Coordinates of C-alpha atoms in Angstrom, one line a residue:
Chain N
X1 CA -86.1 -81.3 9.8
X2 CA -83.6 -78.9 8.3
X3 CA -79.8 -79.4 9.2
X4 CA -78.5 -76.4 11.1
X5 CA -75.5 -76.1 8.9
X6 CA -77.3 -75.7 5.7
X7 CA -79.2 -72.8 7.5
X8 CA -75.9 -71.3 8.8
X9 CA -74.3 -71.6 5.0
X10 CA -77.2 -69.9 3.5
X11 CA -77.2 -67.1 6.4
X12 CA -73.3 -66.7 5.7
X13 CA -73.9 -66.3 2.1
X14 CA -76.7 -63.7 2.8
X15 CA -74.2 -61.7 5.1
X16 CA -71.3 -62.0 2.9
X17 CA -69.3 -63.5 5.6
X18 CA -68.8 -67.1 4.5
X19 CA -64.9 -67.2 6.3
X20 CA -66.8 -66.2 9.5
X21 CA -64.6 -63.2 9.8
X22 CA -67.5 -60.7 11.6
X23 CA -70.4 -63.2 12.9
X24 CA -69.4 -66.3 15.0
X25 CA -71.5 -69.5 14.5
X26 CA -72.7 -68.9 18.1
X27 CA -74.7 -65.9 16.8
X28 CA -76.0 -67.4 13.9
X29 CA -77.2 -70.4 15.8
X30 CA -78.9 -67.9 18.7
X31 CA -80.6 -65.9 15.5
X32 CA -81.7 -69.5 14.4
X33 CA -83.3 -70.2 17.7
X34 CA -85.0 -66.7 18.2
X35 CA -86.0 -67.2 14.5
X36 CA -88.1 -70.1 14.9
X37 CA -89.4 -69.1 18.5
X38 CA -90.9 -66.1 16.7
X39 CA -92.0 -67.6 13.5
X40 CA -93.7 -70.6 15.8
X41 CA -95.4 -68.6 18.2
X42 CA -97.1 -66.4 15.3
X43 CA -98.1 -69.8 13.6
X44 CA -99.4 -70.7 16.8
X45 CA -101.5 -67.5 17.5
X46 CA -102.9 -67.7 14.0
X47 CA -103.6 -71.6 14.4
X48 CA -101.5 -72.4 11.6
X49 CA -101.4 -76.3 11.1
X50 CA -97.9 -76.3 10.0
X51 CA -97.0 -75.7 13.6
X52 CA -99.1 -78.6 14.9
X53 CA -97.7 -81.8 16.4
X54 CA -99.7 -84.9 17.6
X55 CA -98.5 -87.0 20.5
X56 CA -100.2 -89.5 23.2
X57 CA -100.6 -88.6 26.5
X58 CA -101.4 -91.4 28.8
X59 CA -102.9 -90.3 32.0
X60 CA -102.8 -92.4 35.3
X61 CA -105.3 -92.8 38.2
X62 CA -103.9 -89.8 39.7
X63 CA -105.7 -87.8 36.6
X64 CA -102.4 -85.9 35.6
X65 CA -99.3 -86.1 33.4
X66 CA -96.8 -83.8 32.4
X67 CA -97.2 -81.8 28.9
X68 CA -94.6 -82.2 26.1
X69 CA -91.8 -79.9 26.8
X70 CA -92.1 -78.2 23.5
X71 CA -95.9 -77.6 24.2
X72 CA -97.0 -73.8 23.2
X73 CA -100.7 -74.3 23.2
X74 CA -103.4 -77.0 22.7
X75 CA -105.5 -77.6 19.4
X76 CA -107.4 -80.6 20.3
X77 CA -107.4 -83.7 22.6
X78 CA -108.8 -87.1 21.1
X79 CA -110.2 -89.9 22.9
X80 CA -110.0 -92.4 19.8
X81 CA -113.6 -93.4 18.9
X82 CA -115.0 -91.4 21.5
X83 CA -114.5 -88.1 19.7
X84 CA -112.7 -85.3 21.4
X85 CA -112.5 -84.1 25.0
X86 CA -113.7 -80.5 26.0
X87 CA -111.6 -78.2 27.9
X88 CA -112.8 -77.8 31.8
X89 CA -112.0 -74.8 34.2
X90 CA -112.0 -77.1 37.2
X91 CA -110.1 -80.2 37.9
X92 CA -112.1 -82.6 35.5
X93 CA -113.6 -85.5 37.0
X94 CA -116.1 -86.4 34.0
X95 CA -115.0 -88.6 30.9
X96 CA -114.6 -86.3 28.0
X97 CA -112.9 -83.3 29.9
X98 CA -109.6 -82.1 30.5
X99 CA -107.6 -79.3 32.0
X100 CA -104.3 -77.9 31.2
X101 CA -102.8 -76.0 33.8
X102 CA -98.8 -74.7 34.3
X103 CA -96.8 -77.7 33.0
X104 CA -99.7 -80.5 33.5
X105 CA -102.6 -82.0 31.5
X106 CA -105.4 -83.0 33.9
X107 CA -108.1 -85.5 32.7
X108 CA -109.8 -88.8 33.7
X109 CA -107.6 -91.9 33.5
X110 CA -107.0 -92.9 29.9
X111 CA -105.1 -92.3 26.6
X112 CA -105.7 -89.2 24.8
X113 CA -104.4 -88.3 21.5
X114 CA -103.1 -84.7 22.1
X115 CA -103.0 -82.3 19.2
X116 CA -100.7 -79.2 20.3
X117 CA -98.8 -76.3 18.6
X118 CA -95.1 -76.8 19.4
X119 CA -92.1 -74.8 19.4
X120 CA -88.9 -76.4 17.4
X121 CA -86.6 -77.4 20.3
X122 CA -83.5 -75.1 20.7
X123 CA -80.1 -76.0 18.6
X124 CA -76.9 -75.7 20.0
X125 CA -74.4 -77.0 17.2
X126 CA -74.0 -77.5 13.6
X127 CA -74.6 -80.9 13.5
X128 CA -78.4 -80.6 15.2
X129 CA -81.2 -80.6 12.9
X130 CA -83.9 -77.9 13.4
X131 CA -87.5 -79.6 13.7
X132 CA -89.0 -77.5 11.1
X133 CA -90.6 -78.7 7.8
X134 CA -88.8 -77.9 4.7
X135 CA -91.2 -75.3 3.4
X136 CA -90.6 -73.0 6.3
X137 CA -86.4 -72.9 5.8
X138 CA -86.6 -69.9 3.5
X139 CA -88.6 -67.9 6.3
X140 CA -86.4 -69.1 9.0
X141 CA -83.2 -67.9 7.1
X142 CA -84.8 -64.7 6.0
X143 CA -86.0 -63.7 9.7
X144 CA -82.6 -64.9 10.8
X145 CA -80.9 -62.5 8.9
X146 CA -83.0 -59.9 9.9
X147 CA -82.6 -60.7 13.7
X148 CA -78.7 -60.7 13.0
X149 CA -79.4 -57.3 11.4
X150 CA -81.4 -56.0 14.4
X151 CA -84.1 -55.5 12.0
X152 CA -87.0 -56.7 14.4
X153 CA -89.8 -55.1 12.3
X154 CA -88.7 -56.9 9.3
X155 CA -88.6 -60.2 11.1
X156 CA -92.0 -59.5 12.2
X157 CA -93.4 -59.0 8.7
X158 CA -91.5 -62.0 7.3
X159 CA -93.3 -64.0 10.0
X160 CA -96.5 -62.7 9.3
X161 CA -96.0 -63.3 5.5
X162 CA -95.4 -66.8 6.3
X163 CA -98.5 -67.2 8.3
X164 CA -100.8 -65.6 5.6
X165 CA -98.6 -68.0 2.8
X166 CA -99.2 -71.1 5.2
X167 CA -102.8 -70.2 5.6
X168 CA -103.6 -69.6 1.9
X169 CA -103.8 -66.1 2.5
X170 CA -101.3 -65.3 -0.4
X171 CA -104.2 -65.4 -2.9
X172 CA -104.9 -62.0 -1.3
X173 CA -102.1 -60.6 -2.8
X174 CA -103.2 -60.9 -6.3
X175 CA -104.6 -58.1 -7.8
X176 CA -107.3 -59.4 -9.7
X177 CA -108.8 -62.4 -8.5
X178 CA -111.6 -62.7 -11.3
X179 CA -115.0 -62.6 -11.1
X180 CA -116.8 -63.8 -8.0
X181 CA -119.9 -65.8 -8.2
X182 CA -122.3 -65.2 -5.7
X183 CA -125.8 -67.0 -5.5
X184 CA -125.2 -67.8 -9.2
X185 CA -125.0 -63.9 -10.1
X186 CA -121.7 -62.0 -11.0
X187 CA -120.4 -59.3 -9.3
Chain O
X1 CA -37.1 -65.1 4.4
X2 CA -35.0 -65.6 7.4
X3 CA -34.6 -63.3 10.7
X4 CA -31.1 -62.2 9.3
X5 CA -32.3 -61.5 6.1
X6 CA -35.2 -59.4 7.2
X7 CA -32.6 -57.4 9.4
X8 CA -30.7 -57.0 6.5
X9 CA -33.5 -55.7 4.5
X10 CA -34.2 -53.0 6.7
X11 CA -30.6 -52.0 7.0
X12 CA -30.8 -51.4 3.2
X13 CA -34.3 -49.6 3.7
X14 CA -32.4 -47.3 6.3
X15 CA -29.0 -47.2 4.2
X16 CA -27.2 -48.7 7.2
X17 CA -25.8 -51.8 5.3
X18 CA -22.7 -51.2 6.8
X19 CA -24.2 -51.4 9.9
X20 CA -23.0 -47.9 11.3
X21 CA -26.0 -46.5 12.5
X22 CA -27.5 -49.2 15.0
X23 CA -24.0 -50.3 16.4
X24 CA -23.6 -48.1 19.5
X25 CA -21.5 -49.9 22.1
X26 CA -21.2 -52.9 19.9
X27 CA -19.0 -54.3 17.0
X28 CA -19.6 -54.9 13.6
X29 CA -20.1 -58.5 14.0
X30 CA -22.5 -58.4 16.7
X31 CA -23.6 -55.1 17.0
X32 CA -26.2 -54.2 19.9
X33 CA -28.2 -52.4 17.1
X34 CA -29.1 -55.3 15.7
X35 CA -31.2 -56.1 18.9
X36 CA -33.0 -52.6 18.5
X37 CA -34.0 -53.4 14.7
X38 CA -35.6 -56.4 16.1
X39 CA -37.2 -54.8 18.5
X40 CA -38.7 -52.3 15.5
X41 CA -39.7 -55.4 13.6
X42 CA -41.7 -56.9 16.7
X43 CA -43.2 -53.4 17.2
X44 CA -43.9 -53.5 13.2
X45 CA -45.6 -57.1 13.4
X46 CA -47.9 -55.8 16.2
X47 CA -49.1 -53.0 14.4
X48 CA -49.4 -54.6 10.9
X49 CA -51.4 -57.4 12.6
X50 CA -53.8 -54.8 14.1
X51 CA -54.2 -53.2 11.1
X52 CA -55.1 -56.3 8.9
X53 CA -57.6 -57.3 11.6
X54 CA -59.3 -54.1 11.4
X55 CA -59.5 -54.9 7.8
X56 CA -60.7 -58.3 8.3
X57 CA -57.5 -59.9 6.9
X58 CA -58.7 -63.8 6.8
X59 CA -55.0 -64.7 6.9
X60 CA -54.9 -63.7 10.6
X61 CA -57.9 -66.0 11.5
X62 CA -57.4 -68.9 13.9
X63 CA -59.7 -71.1 15.7
X64 CA -59.0 -72.4 19.2
X65 CA -60.3 -75.2 21.3
X66 CA -61.6 -73.5 24.4
X67 CA -62.0 -75.2 28.0
X68 CA -63.1 -73.4 31.3
X69 CA -60.0 -71.9 33.0
X70 CA -58.0 -72.0 29.9
X71 CA -55.8 -68.8 29.3
X72 CA -56.2 -66.5 26.4
X73 CA -53.6 -67.3 23.5
X74 CA -50.8 -65.1 23.4
X75 CA -51.4 -63.9 19.8
X76 CA -54.9 -63.0 20.8
X77 CA -56.3 -59.8 19.4
X78 CA -60.1 -60.2 19.1
X79 CA -62.9 -62.6 18.5
X80 CA -64.6 -63.1 15.2
X81 CA -68.0 -62.0 16.2
X82 CA -69.8 -62.5 19.4
X83 CA -68.8 -65.7 21.5
X84 CA -70.3 -67.1 24.6
X85 CA -67.1 -66.5 26.4
X86 CA -66.4 -64.5 29.8
X87 CA -62.7 -63.5 30.0
X88 CA -61.6 -62.2 33.3
X89 CA -58.0 -61.4 33.7
X90 CA -57.3 -63.4 30.6
X91 CA -58.8 -66.6 32.0
X92 CA -61.7 -67.8 29.6
X93 CA -65.0 -69.5 31.0
X94 CA -68.3 -70.3 29.6
X95 CA -71.4 -68.7 30.0
X96 CA -73.4 -71.4 31.3
X97 CA -73.0 -75.0 29.6
X98 CA -69.7 -75.8 27.4
X99 CA -70.5 -75.4 23.7
X100 CA -69.1 -77.4 21.0
X101 CA -69.0 -74.6 18.5
X102 CA -65.7 -73.6 17.2
X103 CA -64.3 -70.3 18.4
X104 CA -62.4 -68.1 15.9
X105 CA -60.2 -65.2 16.6
X106 CA -57.9 -62.9 15.0
X107 CA -54.3 -63.5 15.9
X108 CA -51.0 -61.4 15.9
X109 CA -48.6 -62.7 13.3
X110 CA -45.8 -64.3 15.3
X111 CA -42.8 -61.9 16.5
X112 CA -39.7 -62.0 14.3
X113 CA -37.9 -62.4 17.3
X114 CA -39.0 -65.2 18.4
X115 CA -37.1 -67.2 15.5
X116 CA -33.7 -67.9 15.3
X117 CA -31.3 -65.9 12.8
X118 CA -31.2 -68.3 10.3
X119 CA -34.9 -69.6 10.8
X120 CA -37.7 -69.1 8.1
X121 CA -40.1 -66.4 9.0
X122 CA -43.6 -67.6 8.3
X123 CA -44.9 -64.4 6.6
X124 CA -46.2 -63.9 3.1
X125 CA -44.1 -61.9 0.5
X126 CA -46.7 -58.8 1.1
X127 CA -46.3 -59.1 4.7
X128 CA -42.6 -59.1 4.8
X129 CA -42.6 -56.0 2.7
X130 CA -45.2 -54.1 4.8
X131 CA -43.4 -55.3 8.3
X132 CA -39.6 -54.3 7.1
X133 CA -40.9 -51.3 5.5
X134 CA -42.8 -50.1 8.8
X135 CA -39.6 -50.9 10.8
X136 CA -37.6 -49.2 8.9
X137 CA -40.0 -46.0 9.4
X138 CA -39.6 -46.8 13.1
X139 CA -35.6 -46.6 12.8
X140 CA -35.4 -43.4 10.8
X141 CA -37.9 -41.9 13.1
X142 CA -35.4 -42.6 16.0
X143 CA -33.0 -40.4 14.1
X144 CA -35.7 -37.7 13.8
X145 CA -36.1 -38.1 9.8
X146 CA -39.3 -37.2 8.5
X147 CA -41.1 -40.3 7.7
X148 CA -44.6 -39.1 7.3
X149 CA -44.3 -39.6 3.5
X150 CA -43.0 -43.1 4.2
X151 CA -46.1 -43.6 6.4
X152 CA -48.4 -42.1 3.8
X153 CA -47.1 -44.3 1.2
X154 CA -47.5 -47.4 3.4
X155 CA -51.1 -46.5 4.2
X156 CA -50.5 -45.7 7.6
X157 CA -51.1 -41.8 8.5
X158 CA -53.3 -39.2 7.3
X159 CA -52.6 -36.5 4.9
X160 CA -51.5 -33.4 6.7
X161 CA -55.0 -31.0 6.8
X162 CA -52.8 -28.0 5.7
X163 CA -51.1 -29.7 2.7
X164 CA -54.8 -30.4 1.1
X165 CA -55.9 -26.9 1.3

């Protein structure tokens, strides 16, 4: 969780507008919301676990419950010691199956450990806290600054870079990754 | 500086210490011309404020508390950045839910005429200089003096295209 005021201060410094003469707090907070939506959308697309959340879904005998409000896409649905449920195209009647349609989760009665990619809740004031790990703070700040400059291309590149880094893809940036061993030999 | 001192300074700048230039229809103790100088000072305050806002002068920045149905402040010039407000006929309302975020705006300096003769004016020294100089230019301009050089010195106006050739 990152305090919004901290991101706003950093953004104002980047924009050289500490006094708020040119950019309002509203604009900054909107840019932060847009940046977190873009970043978490890309993280979910690439199945990066940084954007994962876990919650318990309890399904009553009517066979359905509402999805969390910050839900983007499902990662996996656990059933305790019974393993994981699998998605079903139609209304699931058998144990170990589930279906997601609209804003609802359909499954046989029971409790489910629901892992999903989430979208951070919108922030609206300087005293709010953005539901994002501290490690993503630099990306949120840079993407917000790019958004404020209407530079959507740079914002997109930063989001992709963050995905690569979070996935361990930063190794691909090294020019010399050293000798690669394949089947005991050297290339 | 008081209002009286500021008017005296304008008179010095226009070489009218004896109040002979702006006394039409009045007497020396209470000349009608003083009101005219006050008008020039107010006009100078207006122009100076707009100039400084275009330069993003932080001293003209103010914060207001916004509620739906409130009128824009009299000294309002423009908002600092974009704010989620709709202004209709000078009346403010929020787009959607009311926000707790501060709303900053650039404000005009208070008019000289809104103070009493012996009241202290709230201007900084550089503001006093610029406002009185500008008011003096307005006064001189009335008497058809060439004020282009005065405006240039004050940073108001552009060089004559012919003089640059």
